[in-house]
């Protein structure tokens, strides 16, 4: 083929637009994907004599313990003040899940991870031992207890006092061992200096969708304007006498039911019944009354159930697991409207500051979270309504939703969006 017939093209770059890192006044940013960033500090642990130090990279300044996320590499260096007599240097990462029943005597231990590497060996490596040896060990993303495979669980500790009771501990650590040979003067093997530190394993997660806009009341009806971003759960507060009417409770929560532990959980709730029943209910409502100025009988809480099953057995058709339930968040209510046959409130549930992880399952340990709506009267006989409870499964994440997919010092691979929780039974 002849090239003489091909057209010619002008090489002019005068029409190429200029670009800037920040948008101009007439522009707007649609998305921002920054590269993952890691902390620039280091965590240092020294041996008692100061001859060996373990330095772990990519840590925040002044942290009490190193922190790692899902699939992170534990990177660092072993520094030796004296290398005389050293025959080998080894680094090891270990993780364990220990479950113990109090009373029944059952105990289960699972190795979550075990990785080790020899940084230097006198027989295999020529020359003297270096004074500084770097290493990198990647954490696994899952583990198996022999029956099932689970995501690697976060550092966690929970116990139930009494009999029966339990202790459940998930812990991780990294250690460096310096092996030394015999000395000509003492003619015996001296101790092998080992320096170790626990670390916190905190896999990051976030909701797949943001929290929705608040619901608005409909002026045509007594209810709220329905939105696909919100979902309603019904419960009935049963009247004790035939002269009173039951109260319909409608609790509205964001439809995803996946929330960050760093953000309040919004809700709306409406009580519908006759004017007589609503008036009788007011002293037991979610806001302070003369009956109990410092106590609420209608509450919305976030509950955490921690279940331990060491034996994984059935006795007379009943599982042998033991559990405890803790309140990890309490709602604040505010009156949002009322009418002849309805009362409406809105509010938020704030989680306790010591809550660091969401729910998970690992071996015989299961941690689940729920939102509970309850009305528990102080005197059930005198209260015109029976006790009422509604429990809704939720999932908690470590981080809030982000529009640009970026959270400071957290790589994209560290974050996952948990699935929507199962439906309540």
XYZ file of C-alpha atoms in Angstrom:
425
model
C 0.000 0.000 0.000
C 1.305 3.379 -0.952
C 1.547 6.055 1.702
C 1.428 8.874 -0.773
C -2.399 8.921 -0.649
C -2.641 9.221 3.173
C -3.868 12.637 4.391
C -1.632 14.887 6.419
C -2.508 16.071 9.902
C -1.538 19.373 11.464
C 0.308 19.121 14.762
C -1.174 22.063 16.626
C -1.393 22.075 20.449
C -2.895 25.541 20.813
C -6.386 24.165 21.544
C -5.414 21.805 24.405
C -7.099 23.094 27.620
C -5.137 23.793 30.779
C -5.813 21.799 33.945
C -5.504 22.660 37.621
C -5.564 20.602 40.805
C -8.412 22.676 42.282
C -11.630 23.623 40.421
C -12.137 27.167 39.152
C -15.129 29.317 40.119
C -17.082 28.114 37.093
C -16.215 24.422 37.736
C -17.246 21.848 40.318
C -15.645 18.633 41.570
C -17.686 15.523 40.768
C -15.352 12.969 42.351
C -11.991 12.858 44.049
C -9.904 9.714 44.285
C -6.699 10.343 46.128
C -3.966 7.733 46.456
C -3.928 5.748 49.685
C -1.934 7.407 52.422
C -0.249 5.752 55.376
C 0.976 7.385 58.566
C 4.623 8.418 58.489
C 5.395 7.684 62.151
C 6.808 4.577 63.802
C 6.112 2.536 66.920
C 9.266 1.477 68.787
C 9.616 -1.209 71.460
C 13.001 -1.777 73.126
C 14.305 -4.695 75.137
C 15.063 -4.209 78.833
C 18.774 -3.900 78.251
C 18.318 -1.701 75.203
C 20.343 -4.012 72.989
C 17.404 -4.916 70.721
C 14.642 -2.669 69.429
C 11.596 -3.465 67.316
C 10.519 -0.594 65.059
C 7.150 -0.825 63.256
C 6.584 1.558 60.353
C 3.438 3.353 59.126
C 2.008 4.221 62.550
C 0.464 7.359 63.977
C 2.641 9.377 66.335
C 2.365 8.593 70.059
C 0.064 5.581 69.660
C -0.097 3.216 72.633
C -0.191 0.160 70.332
C 0.349 -0.380 66.598
C -2.828 -0.590 64.473
C -3.334 -2.589 61.268
C -6.246 -3.094 58.890
C -7.480 -5.802 56.550
C -4.648 -7.294 54.483
C -2.105 -4.797 55.793
C 1.600 -5.542 55.739
C 3.322 -5.444 59.119
C 6.491 -3.630 58.120
C 9.392 -2.690 60.314
C 12.972 -3.306 61.324
C 14.880 -5.118 64.063
C 17.785 -2.994 65.284
C 20.696 -4.541 67.191
C 23.063 -2.515 69.362
C 25.501 -5.448 69.474
C 25.787 -8.173 66.869
C 28.571 -10.232 68.500
C 27.595 -13.885 68.831
C 24.325 -13.543 66.934
C 23.478 -16.676 64.933
C 19.983 -15.810 63.673
C 17.231 -13.183 63.856
C 13.564 -14.113 63.444
C 10.285 -12.156 63.354
C 6.925 -13.752 64.042
C 3.285 -12.606 63.898
C 0.655 -14.485 65.891
C -3.084 -14.147 66.421
C -5.346 -16.215 68.630
C -8.990 -16.597 69.616
C -9.485 -18.050 73.097
C -12.896 -19.066 74.404
C -13.443 -20.386 77.919
C -16.670 -21.321 79.637
C -16.874 -20.665 83.377
C -18.592 -23.491 85.203
C -18.696 -26.029 82.372
C -14.922 -26.016 81.980
C -14.868 -26.003 78.190
C -12.008 -24.223 76.425
C -11.303 -23.604 72.744
C -8.310 -21.913 71.142
C -7.957 -21.048 67.459
C -4.820 -19.832 65.754
C -5.928 -16.898 63.618
C -2.601 -16.293 61.959
C 0.972 -17.481 62.308
C 3.631 -16.014 60.043
C 7.352 -15.951 60.635
C 10.432 -15.106 58.685
C 14.140 -15.516 59.346
C 15.812 -12.180 58.662
C 19.383 -13.403 59.008
C 21.050 -16.752 59.656
C 24.742 -17.279 60.241
C 24.859 -20.532 58.305
C 22.934 -19.302 55.271
C 24.118 -15.670 55.062
C 27.710 -14.665 54.553
C 29.366 -11.916 56.482
C 28.568 -10.431 59.883
C 25.016 -9.858 61.077
C 23.726 -6.387 60.080
C 22.798 -4.008 62.864
C 19.433 -3.282 61.227
C 17.216 -5.846 59.500
C 13.991 -4.863 57.740
C 10.964 -7.147 57.346
C 7.430 -7.207 55.916
C 4.734 -9.769 56.755
C 1.225 -9.507 55.290
C -1.760 -10.272 57.489
C -4.206 -12.871 56.129
C -7.756 -11.757 55.380
C -9.417 -14.921 56.720
C -8.924 -17.969 58.923
C -10.496 -21.409 59.319
C -11.505 -23.206 62.490
C -11.563 -26.545 60.681
C -15.273 -26.349 59.889
C -15.819 -22.910 58.350
C -13.785 -20.019 56.992
C -14.301 -16.565 58.527
C -12.931 -13.084 57.886
C -10.060 -12.363 60.245
C -11.811 -10.920 63.348
C -10.821 -7.641 65.024
C -9.044 -7.343 68.335
C -11.775 -7.827 70.919
C -12.378 -8.869 74.504
C -15.655 -9.716 76.230
C -16.587 -11.718 79.321
C -19.646 -12.753 81.318
C -19.192 -12.943 85.075
C -20.855 -15.605 87.174
C -21.728 -19.240 86.598
C -22.329 -20.056 83.835
C -20.094 -17.433 82.309
C -17.418 -17.055 79.669
C -14.249 -15.262 78.631
C -13.564 -14.498 74.980
C -10.343 -12.861 73.819
C -9.034 -12.073 70.346
C -5.480 -10.759 70.355
C -2.588 -10.268 67.974
C 1.128 -9.674 68.464
C 4.462 -9.370 66.702
C 7.773 -10.510 68.185
C 11.447 -10.547 67.242
C 13.881 -13.155 68.563
C 17.661 -12.808 68.450
C 19.406 -16.161 68.808
C 22.957 -16.157 70.124
C 25.445 -19.001 70.196
C 27.864 -20.223 72.854
C 30.508 -17.892 74.271
C 34.083 -19.091 74.654
C 34.356 -17.876 78.232
C 31.102 -19.155 79.722
C 30.843 -22.288 77.558
C 27.064 -22.257 77.688
C 24.264 -20.901 75.565
C 23.137 -17.528 76.747
C 19.469 -16.458 76.620
C 17.788 -15.535 73.361
C 16.566 -11.922 73.635
C 12.934 -11.706 72.516
C 11.061 -8.452 72.198
C 7.339 -8.440 71.508
C 4.325 -6.147 71.423
C 0.618 -6.711 70.937
C -1.053 -4.826 68.116
C -4.630 -3.861 67.347
C -6.211 -5.441 64.299
C -9.025 -3.147 63.126
C -10.506 -4.024 59.707
C -12.227 -0.933 58.332
C -15.736 -0.829 56.900
C -18.277 1.778 55.879
C -21.914 1.938 54.708
C -22.591 1.626 50.985
C -25.047 4.555 51.091
C -25.184 7.792 53.130
C -27.710 8.534 55.855
C -30.972 9.757 54.296
C -32.532 13.172 54.653
C -35.003 13.484 57.572
C -38.587 12.459 56.940
C -41.276 15.128 56.650
C -44.799 15.029 57.936
C -47.662 14.844 55.461
C -50.203 17.635 55.758
C -52.883 15.444 54.175
C -52.615 12.557 56.648
C -51.411 11.958 60.173
C -48.397 9.981 58.939
C -45.016 10.799 57.458
C -44.194 11.285 53.807
C -42.951 7.862 52.707
C -39.473 7.595 51.231
C -37.588 4.591 49.803
C -34.650 5.651 51.977
C -36.666 4.947 55.147
C -38.409 1.790 56.300
C -41.181 1.308 58.863
C -41.399 -1.396 61.545
C -44.705 -1.865 63.389
C -45.303 -2.929 66.970
C -48.459 -2.983 69.083
C -48.744 -1.774 72.658
C -51.589 -3.925 73.981
C -54.156 -2.351 76.321
C -54.918 -4.207 79.555
C -58.619 -3.346 79.619
C -61.373 -3.558 77.034
C -62.222 0.101 77.582
C -58.828 1.165 76.205
C -57.597 0.830 72.654
C -54.266 -0.672 71.620
C -51.541 1.734 70.450
C -49.866 1.206 67.095
C -46.141 2.064 67.244
C -44.420 2.789 63.917
C -40.640 3.074 64.063
C -38.890 4.463 60.970
C -35.191 3.741 60.405
C -32.897 4.263 57.392
C -33.681 1.378 55.047
C -30.100 0.090 54.792
C -29.783 -0.505 58.565
C -26.003 -0.101 58.199
C -24.575 2.646 60.395
C -21.177 4.044 61.333
C -20.196 3.897 64.987
C -18.993 7.502 64.603
C -22.396 8.927 63.595
C -25.729 9.182 65.431
C -28.464 6.864 64.118
C -31.572 8.890 63.145
C -35.135 7.670 63.655
C -38.783 8.746 63.591
C -41.553 7.160 65.651
C -45.322 7.621 65.645
C -47.911 6.385 68.173
C -51.484 6.085 66.860
C -54.598 5.289 68.883
C -57.627 6.935 70.467
C -57.211 10.209 72.326
C -58.079 8.398 75.589
C -55.358 5.742 75.100
C -52.730 8.292 74.073
C -53.504 10.375 77.173
C -53.140 7.264 79.345
C -49.820 6.464 77.628
C -48.218 9.904 78.074
C -46.767 9.199 81.561
C -44.955 6.186 80.050
C -43.777 8.000 76.905
C -40.234 8.708 75.695
C -39.974 12.188 77.221
C -39.727 13.246 80.865
C -42.990 13.456 82.856
C -44.091 14.246 86.391
C -44.398 10.489 86.999
C -40.664 9.986 86.355
C -38.727 13.217 85.629
C -35.394 11.359 85.447
C -36.456 8.089 83.836
C -37.894 6.975 80.518
C -40.145 3.959 80.221
C -40.231 4.075 76.406
C -36.691 3.707 75.087
C -34.793 3.091 71.879
C -31.407 1.487 72.421
C -28.644 -0.204 70.476
C -27.967 -3.617 72.013
C -24.962 -5.854 71.461
C -25.297 -9.599 71.941
C -22.053 -11.545 72.445
C -22.495 -15.318 72.178
C -19.922 -17.985 73.011
C -20.320 -21.631 71.996
C -17.286 -23.633 73.057
C -18.676 -27.139 72.631
C -20.915 -26.579 69.557
C -23.264 -29.257 70.851
C -26.949 -29.917 71.499
C -28.206 -31.199 74.856
C -31.835 -32.384 74.795
C -32.325 -30.366 71.625
C -30.934 -27.146 73.152
C -27.699 -25.470 72.096
C -25.027 -25.059 74.759
C -24.103 -21.472 73.898
C -23.910 -18.682 76.505
C -24.498 -15.014 75.811
C -24.624 -11.556 77.297
C -26.414 -8.430 76.099
C -25.017 -4.923 76.569
C -26.502 -1.506 75.890
C -24.042 0.366 73.659
C -26.247 3.296 72.626
C -29.233 5.266 73.950
C -31.717 7.442 72.059
C -32.602 11.065 72.652
C -36.190 11.982 71.736
C -37.752 15.276 70.712
C -41.425 15.936 70.121
C -42.113 16.486 66.412
C -45.914 16.665 66.186
C -49.274 15.490 67.500
C -52.943 15.330 66.677
C -56.212 13.993 68.074
C -55.189 10.365 67.515
C -51.412 10.413 67.077
C -48.120 11.446 68.676
C -44.854 11.766 66.794
C -41.226 11.970 67.908
C -37.858 12.105 66.178
C -34.355 11.676 67.509
C -30.959 10.056 67.322
C -29.156 7.138 68.938
C -25.575 7.908 69.920
C -23.211 4.997 70.471
C -20.845 4.784 73.428
C -17.352 6.060 72.733
C -15.731 2.775 73.757
C -17.415 0.937 70.856
C -14.652 0.418 68.289
C -15.775 -2.558 66.172
C -18.944 -3.781 64.524
C -20.499 -7.224 64.641
C -18.617 -10.324 63.459
C -18.477 -14.100 63.707
C -15.329 -16.085 64.365
C -15.311 -19.721 65.423
C -17.494 -20.040 68.509
C -17.772 -16.275 69.092
C -20.580 -14.243 67.535
C -21.163 -10.509 68.045
C -24.461 -9.059 66.762
C -26.046 -5.616 67.061
C -29.718 -4.654 67.283
C -31.962 -1.652 67.722
C -34.578 -2.227 70.417
C -37.775 -0.257 70.922
C -39.307 -1.032 74.308
C -41.917 0.164 76.772
C -41.283 -1.309 80.223
C -43.602 0.162 82.899
C -42.334 0.551 86.484
C -45.423 -1.241 87.852
C -46.889 -3.647 85.272
C -50.094 -4.118 87.273
C -50.966 -0.408 87.410
C -49.880 0.443 83.862
C -52.804 0.516 81.382
C -50.621 -1.173 78.728
C -48.607 -4.370 78.604
C -44.869 -4.409 78.148
C -43.797 -4.021 74.516
C -40.541 -4.844 72.705
C -39.438 -4.632 69.072
C -35.950 -5.804 68.023
C -34.414 -4.974 64.625
C -31.005 -6.332 63.451
C -28.482 -3.731 62.276
C -24.825 -3.636 61.228
C -22.216 -1.198 62.491
C -19.179 0.006 60.539
C -15.969 1.664 61.670
C -16.181 4.620 59.271
C -18.936 6.797 57.809
C -20.013 6.778 54.181
C -17.724 8.790 51.910
C -18.701 10.256 48.542
C -15.160 10.228 47.173
C -14.154 6.837 48.499
C -11.317 8.330 50.502
C -10.722 8.423 54.237
C -7.515 9.853 55.640
C -4.790 7.299 56.280
C -6.973 4.375 55.165
C -6.372 2.544 51.921
C -9.345 1.641 49.740
C -8.577 -2.062 50.263
C -9.059 -1.609 54.004
C -12.712 -0.656 53.600
C -15.682 -2.866 52.903
C -19.442 -2.317 52.825
C -21.228 -4.838 55.066
C -24.379 -6.434 53.629
C -27.827 -5.438 54.833
C -28.625 -7.264 58.098
C -31.034 -10.233 58.111
C -34.707 -9.653 58.722
C -35.923 -9.933 62.325
C -37.652 -13.175 63.173
